[in-house]
Short mmCIF file of C-alpha atoms in Angstrom, two decimals:
data_model
loop_
_atom_site.label_atom_id
_atom_site.label_comp_id
_atom_site.label_asym_id
_atom_site.label_seq_id
_atom_site.Cartn_x
_atom_site.Cartn_y
_atom_site.Cartn_z
CA UNK A 1 19.80 32.44 -17.51
CA UNK A 2 21.65 31.56 -20.69
CA UNK A 3 22.91 28.06 -19.85
CA UNK A 4 21.10 24.83 -20.98
CA UNK A 5 18.96 23.20 -18.42
CA UNK A 6 19.06 19.50 -18.24
CA UNK A 7 16.76 16.91 -16.91
CA UNK A 8 17.96 14.76 -13.71
CA UNK A 9 18.47 10.97 -14.69
CA UNK A 10 16.28 8.67 -13.23
CA UNK A 11 16.96 8.24 -9.56
CA UNK A 12 19.68 10.63 -9.40
CA UNK A 13 17.30 13.20 -7.32
CA UNK A 14 17.20 11.13 -3.91
CA UNK A 15 21.03 11.18 -4.09
CA UNK A 16 21.62 14.90 -4.68
CA UNK A 17 18.99 15.63 -1.80
CA UNK A 18 20.83 13.54 0.44
CA UNK A 19 24.27 15.31 -0.48
CA UNK A 20 22.81 18.40 0.05
CA UNK A 21 21.17 17.21 3.42
CA UNK A 22 24.70 15.86 4.21
CA UNK A 23 25.77 19.62 4.63
CA UNK A 24 23.46 20.28 7.63
CA UNK A 25 19.90 20.67 8.46
CA UNK A 26 18.39 22.72 5.51
CA UNK A 27 14.52 23.02 4.54
CA UNK A 28 12.91 22.10 1.11
CA UNK A 29 13.09 25.63 -0.57
CA UNK A 30 17.04 25.82 0.45
CA UNK A 31 17.46 22.85 -0.77
CA UNK A 32 16.21 23.33 -4.47
CA UNK A 33 18.20 26.76 -4.04
CA UNK A 34 21.28 24.77 -3.39
CA UNK A 35 21.16 22.27 -6.03
CA UNK A 36 20.42 24.79 -8.59
CA UNK A 37 23.68 26.90 -7.28
CA UNK A 38 26.04 24.03 -6.96
CA UNK A 39 24.97 23.10 -10.41
CA UNK A 40 25.66 26.38 -11.77
CA UNK A 41 21.88 26.59 -12.86
CA UNK A 42 22.12 23.45 -15.17
CA UNK A 43 19.72 21.50 -12.55
CA UNK A 44 16.37 22.60 -11.56
CA UNK A 45 14.69 20.79 -9.28
CA UNK A 46 10.63 21.57 -9.54
CA UNK A 47 8.73 21.29 -6.28
CA UNK A 48 6.30 19.01 -7.93
CA UNK A 49 9.26 16.38 -7.39
CA UNK A 50 11.26 17.74 -4.46
CA UNK A 51 8.76 17.20 -1.99
CA UNK A 52 7.64 13.88 -2.88
CA UNK A 53 11.23 12.62 -2.88
CA UNK A 54 11.69 14.26 0.61
CA UNK A 55 8.83 12.58 1.94
CA UNK A 56 9.82 9.40 0.64
CA UNK A 57 13.01 9.61 1.84
CA UNK A 58 11.94 10.48 5.22
CA UNK A 59 9.29 7.52 5.31
CA UNK A 60 12.20 4.96 4.34
CA UNK A 61 14.12 6.72 7.30
CA UNK A 62 17.10 8.18 5.40
CA UNK A 63 16.05 11.51 6.61
CA UNK A 64 14.93 13.01 9.89
CA UNK A 65 12.92 16.25 10.15
CA UNK A 66 12.23 18.71 12.65
CA UNK A 67 10.15 22.00 12.90
CA UNK A 68 12.12 25.11 13.47
CA UNK A 69 12.09 28.96 12.82
CA UNK A 70 14.10 29.74 9.40
CA UNK A 71 16.16 32.67 8.90
CA UNK A 72 12.80 34.52 7.81
CA UNK A 73 11.32 33.67 11.14
CA UNK A 74 8.63 31.69 9.83
CA UNK A 75 8.39 27.71 11.03
CA UNK A 76 10.12 25.92 8.37
CA UNK A 77 10.53 21.82 8.26
CA UNK A 78 14.24 21.03 8.20
CA UNK A 79 15.60 17.89 7.19
CA UNK A 80 18.65 16.33 8.13
CA UNK A 81 20.56 13.19 7.54
CA UNK A 82 20.34 10.04 9.43
CA UNK A 83 22.90 7.48 9.73
CA UNK A 84 20.84 5.17 7.59
CA UNK A 85 20.93 7.91 5.11
CA UNK A 86 24.29 8.50 5.45
CA UNK A 87 25.18 5.11 4.52
CA UNK A 88 22.73 5.05 1.29
CA UNK A 89 24.82 8.52 0.15
CA UNK A 90 28.07 6.69 0.45
CA UNK A 91 26.71 3.66 -1.70
CA UNK A 92 24.62 5.54 -4.24
CA UNK A 93 27.75 8.01 -4.75
CA UNK A 94 30.05 4.77 -5.24
CA UNK A 95 27.84 3.42 -7.69
CA UNK A 96 27.05 6.54 -9.53
CA UNK A 97 30.70 7.13 -10.13
CA UNK A 98 31.33 3.63 -11.39
CA UNK A 99 28.60 4.26 -13.64
CA UNK A 100 29.64 7.65 -14.85
CA UNK A 101 33.15 6.74 -15.30
CA UNK A 102 31.99 3.70 -17.18
CA UNK A 103 29.97 5.90 -19.72
CA UNK A 104 32.61 8.26 -19.92
CA UNK A 105 34.90 5.71 -21.16
CA UNK A 106 32.55 4.46 -23.98
CA UNK A 107 31.68 7.84 -25.04
CA UNK A 108 35.52 8.57 -25.48
CA UNK A 109 36.78 5.33 -26.97
CA UNK A 110 33.93 4.02 -29.24
CA UNK A 111 34.44 4.71 -33.01
CA UNK A 112 32.76 7.59 -34.49
CA UNK A 113 32.54 9.37 -31.39
CA UNK A 114 32.80 13.02 -31.52
CA UNK A 115 36.41 13.10 -29.67
CA UNK B 1 7.18 6.63 12.09
CA UNK B 2 5.80 3.88 10.88
CA UNK B 3 2.77 3.29 8.75
CA UNK B 4 0.58 2.81 11.61
CA UNK B 5 1.41 6.09 12.85
CA UNK B 6 1.48 7.66 9.79
CA UNK B 7 -1.84 6.82 9.13
CA UNK B 8 -3.45 7.91 12.46
CA UNK B 9 -1.63 11.39 12.36
CA UNK B 10 -2.76 12.01 8.86
CA UNK B 11 -4.66 14.72 10.20
CA UNK B 12 -1.35 16.39 11.74
CA UNK B 13 0.71 15.21 8.59
CA UNK B 14 -1.44 17.13 6.26
CA UNK B 15 -1.25 20.48 8.40
CA UNK B 16 2.32 20.03 8.28
CA UNK B 17 2.39 19.35 4.62
CA UNK B 18 0.41 22.50 3.96
CA UNK B 19 2.49 24.71 6.15
CA UNK B 20 5.78 23.25 4.48
CA UNK B 21 4.56 23.74 0.82
CA UNK B 22 3.15 27.21 1.80
CA UNK B 23 6.52 28.21 3.55
CA UNK B 24 8.44 27.02 0.15
CA UNK B 25 5.57 29.36 -1.76
CA UNK B 26 6.48 32.33 0.36
CA UNK B 27 10.30 31.88 0.22
CA UNK B 28 9.70 32.06 -3.65
CA UNK B 29 7.52 35.15 -3.23
CA UNK B 30 10.12 36.82 -0.94
CA UNK B 31 12.91 36.23 -3.63
CA UNK B 32 10.93 37.22 -6.26
CA UNK B 33 10.43 40.64 -4.47
CA UNK B 34 13.91 40.72 -3.86
CA UNK B 35 14.66 40.43 -7.41
CA UNK B 36 12.72 43.65 -7.87
CA UNK B 37 9.45 42.35 -8.49
CA UNK B 38 6.08 44.08 -7.21
CA UNK B 39 4.02 42.14 -4.84
CA UNK B 40 1.58 41.15 -7.18
CA UNK B 41 3.77 40.16 -9.89
CA UNK B 42 6.08 38.30 -7.42
CA UNK B 43 3.13 36.08 -6.28
CA UNK B 44 1.92 35.37 -9.93
CA UNK B 45 5.54 34.13 -10.65
CA UNK B 46 5.80 32.03 -7.93
CA UNK B 47 2.21 30.56 -8.31
CA UNK B 48 3.10 29.61 -11.96
CA UNK B 49 6.68 28.26 -10.97
CA UNK B 50 4.96 26.04 -8.12
CA UNK B 51 2.76 24.36 -10.78
CA UNK B 52 -0.20 22.37 -9.25
CA UNK B 53 -0.22 22.98 -5.60
CA UNK B 54 -2.66 19.95 -4.96
CA UNK B 55 -0.83 17.64 -7.47
CA UNK B 56 2.36 18.15 -5.55
CA UNK B 57 0.33 17.21 -2.36
CA UNK B 58 -1.21 14.15 -3.92
CA UNK B 59 2.35 12.84 -4.57
CA UNK B 60 3.54 13.50 -1.27
CA UNK B 61 0.83 11.67 0.21
CA UNK B 62 1.71 8.77 -2.31
CA UNK B 63 5.46 8.90 -0.79
CA UNK B 64 3.46 8.28 2.64
CA UNK B 65 2.78 4.89 1.41
CA UNK B 66 -0.66 4.55 3.39
CA UNK B 67 -3.17 6.25 0.81
CA UNK B 68 -4.34 3.34 -0.52
CA UNK B 69 -6.20 2.80 3.09
CA UNK B 70 -8.14 6.12 2.65
CA UNK B 71 -8.71 5.33 -1.08
CA UNK B 72 -10.65 2.10 0.18
CA UNK B 73 -12.59 4.03 2.54
CA UNK B 74 -13.53 6.62 0.12
CA UNK B 75 -14.56 4.41 -2.15
CA UNK B 76 -16.85 2.28 0.44
CA UNK B 77 -18.36 5.51 1.33
CA UNK B 78 -19.20 6.30 -2.31
CA UNK B 79 -20.50 2.84 -2.98
CA UNK B 80 -22.82 2.94 -0.01
CA UNK B 81 -24.24 6.38 -0.82
CA UNK B 82 -24.95 5.12 -4.21
CA UNK B 83 -26.40 2.03 -3.28
CA UNK B 84 -28.75 4.48 -0.47
CA UNK B 85 -29.83 6.62 -3.74
CA UNK B 86 -31.07 3.89 -6.03
CA UNK B 87 -32.87 1.39 -3.83
CA UNK B 88 -34.24 -0.55 -6.85
CA UNK B 89 -30.97 -1.19 -8.29
CA UNK B 90 -29.72 -2.37 -4.55
CA UNK B 91 -32.67 -4.62 -4.32
CA UNK B 92 -31.96 -6.09 -7.75
CA UNK B 93 -28.28 -6.43 -7.22
CA UNK B 94 -28.53 -8.15 -3.73
CA UNK B 95 -31.46 -10.87 -5.21
CA UNK B 96 -29.50 -11.20 -8.03
CA UNK B 97 -26.03 -12.07 -6.35
CA UNK B 98 -27.93 -14.21 -3.41
CA UNK B 99 -29.65 -16.20 -6.30
CA UNK B 100 -26.76 -16.74 -8.21
CA UNK B 101 -24.28 -17.62 -5.19
CA UNK B 102 -27.11 -19.63 -3.68
CA UNK B 103 -27.48 -22.02 -6.97
CA UNK B 104 -23.84 -22.19 -7.26
CA UNK B 105 -23.02 -23.17 -4.08
CA UNK B 106 -25.89 -25.87 -3.99
CA UNK B 107 -24.94 -27.55 -7.34
CA UNK B 108 -21.04 -27.20 -6.18
CA UNK B 109 -21.99 -28.87 -3.14
CA UNK B 110 -23.97 -31.74 -4.74
CA UNK B 111 -21.45 -32.48 -7.47
CA UNK B 112 -18.54 -32.55 -4.78
CA UNK B 113 -20.35 -34.79 -2.29
CA UNK B 114 -22.08 -36.98 -4.76
CA UNK B 115 -19.07 -37.67 -7.29
CA UNK B 116 -15.88 -36.48 -6.01
CA UNK B 117 -15.79 -36.76 -2.14
CA UNK B 118 -14.55 -39.98 -0.54
CA UNK B 119 -16.87 -41.82 1.80
CA UNK B 120 -16.01 -40.44 5.28
CA UNK B 121 -15.41 -43.72 6.70
CA UNK B 122 -12.18 -45.90 6.67
CA UNK B 123 -13.64 -48.86 5.46
CA UNK B 124 -16.58 -48.03 3.54
CA UNK B 125 -17.65 -51.64 3.05
CA UNK B 126 -18.80 -52.12 6.65
CA UNK B 127 -21.11 -48.35 6.59
CA UNK B 128 -24.83 -49.89 7.41
CA UNK B 129 -28.31 -48.10 6.72
CA UNK B 130 -29.97 -47.03 9.41
CA UNK B 131 -33.82 -46.54 8.88
CA UNK B 132 -37.37 -45.92 10.56
CA UNK B 133 -39.67 -49.11 10.27
CA UNK B 134 -42.68 -50.40 11.96
CA UNK B 135 -41.75 -52.13 15.36
CA UNK B 136 -41.93 -55.75 13.73
CA UNK B 137 -39.80 -55.06 11.26
CA UNK B 138 -37.40 -53.04 13.27
CA UNK B 139 -37.18 -56.12 15.88
CA UNK B 140 -36.27 -58.47 12.91
CA UNK B 141 -33.93 -55.84 11.28
CA UNK B 142 -32.38 -55.34 14.72
CA UNK B 143 -31.78 -58.97 15.13
CA UNK B 144 -30.59 -59.19 11.55
CA UNK B 145 -28.26 -56.41 11.77
CA UNK B 146 -26.90 -57.55 15.12
CA UNK B 147 -26.08 -60.86 13.12
CA UNK B 148 -24.87 -58.88 10.35
CA UNK B 149 -22.61 -56.76 12.23
CA UNK B 150 -21.15 -59.89 14.32
CA UNK B 151 -20.44 -61.47 10.98
CA UNK B 152 -18.67 -58.58 9.87
CA UNK B 153 -16.79 -58.01 13.26
CA UNK B 154 -15.61 -61.45 13.35
CA UNK B 155 -14.50 -61.50 9.42
CA UNK B 156 -12.51 -58.05 9.63
CA UNK B 157 -11.40 -58.62 13.12
CA UNK B 158 -10.42 -55.07 14.01
CA UNK B 159 -13.29 -53.28 13.19
CA UNK B 160 -15.83 -52.29 16.28
CA UNK B 161 -19.25 -51.42 15.20
CA UNK B 162 -21.53 -50.49 17.82
CA UNK B 163 -22.15 -53.02 20.59
CA UNK B 164 -24.54 -55.52 19.37
CA UNK B 165 -26.88 -55.53 22.27
CA UNK B 166 -27.17 -51.83 22.33
CA UNK B 167 -27.84 -51.28 18.62
CA UNK B 168 -30.52 -54.32 19.14
CA UNK B 169 -32.09 -52.16 22.10
CA UNK B 170 -32.09 -49.05 20.17
CA UNK B 171 -33.73 -50.61 17.03
CA UNK B 172 -36.81 -52.18 19.15
CA UNK B 173 -37.78 -48.71 20.41
CA UNK B 174 -40.57 -47.47 18.44
#
């Protein structure tokens, strides 16, 4: 992999997980794969942060979970978005867009910038 | 699932956590094999990538929010084992604590009652002292007490002490 990897900003992992799960029921391994693929290998989610985050979101009622046979035939825990999780995703996406737009504006116009 | 259910079903949750992480590990191994690694190499790489399994599990238990209960239970068990192991230490600790708490409590009670507490009566000037005394004195005191009480009653008007004949009768008995 030639591309540079970046660390996730604090608090964005939950949002990314909610976003990926919003596409349909999915297990933990596939969530990590999907985030890596969609970000073109820039973002890599470690198991060490993925599973605690999934369990935290499940306990907060933002994700639901059920055990189903996976594509390989083994039982896997499939996560899906709850209505509460959908609302949370919406509000987090909005605030993230506001924040990143603001940061983009500052980086573009501040004197001494690279542009 | 609320925290109580999470606490009661923690055995089941543990099994599920194990299965879930095991699935992830196995999926990683499968992928590595698909990418052309040997079985042994695929497992080795997956294990490296997965990092500390127990650390991941511990963090997931943290996310459950009920770990402090289990931790307290473990600490209590540990404390009980240590106390049972070293009897002399336990004995000295118990005696020391008992003495310390007892003395402290006594002194504080004395100081509070003696110096700070208010008299447990609405009008402290009307309190009487009841004492045992030889029958003759009792009879004398009884009569005196009755007189005194009557005087007070008439002076203050609203205060009611023990009815005077009753008081006289009790004090007259030996």
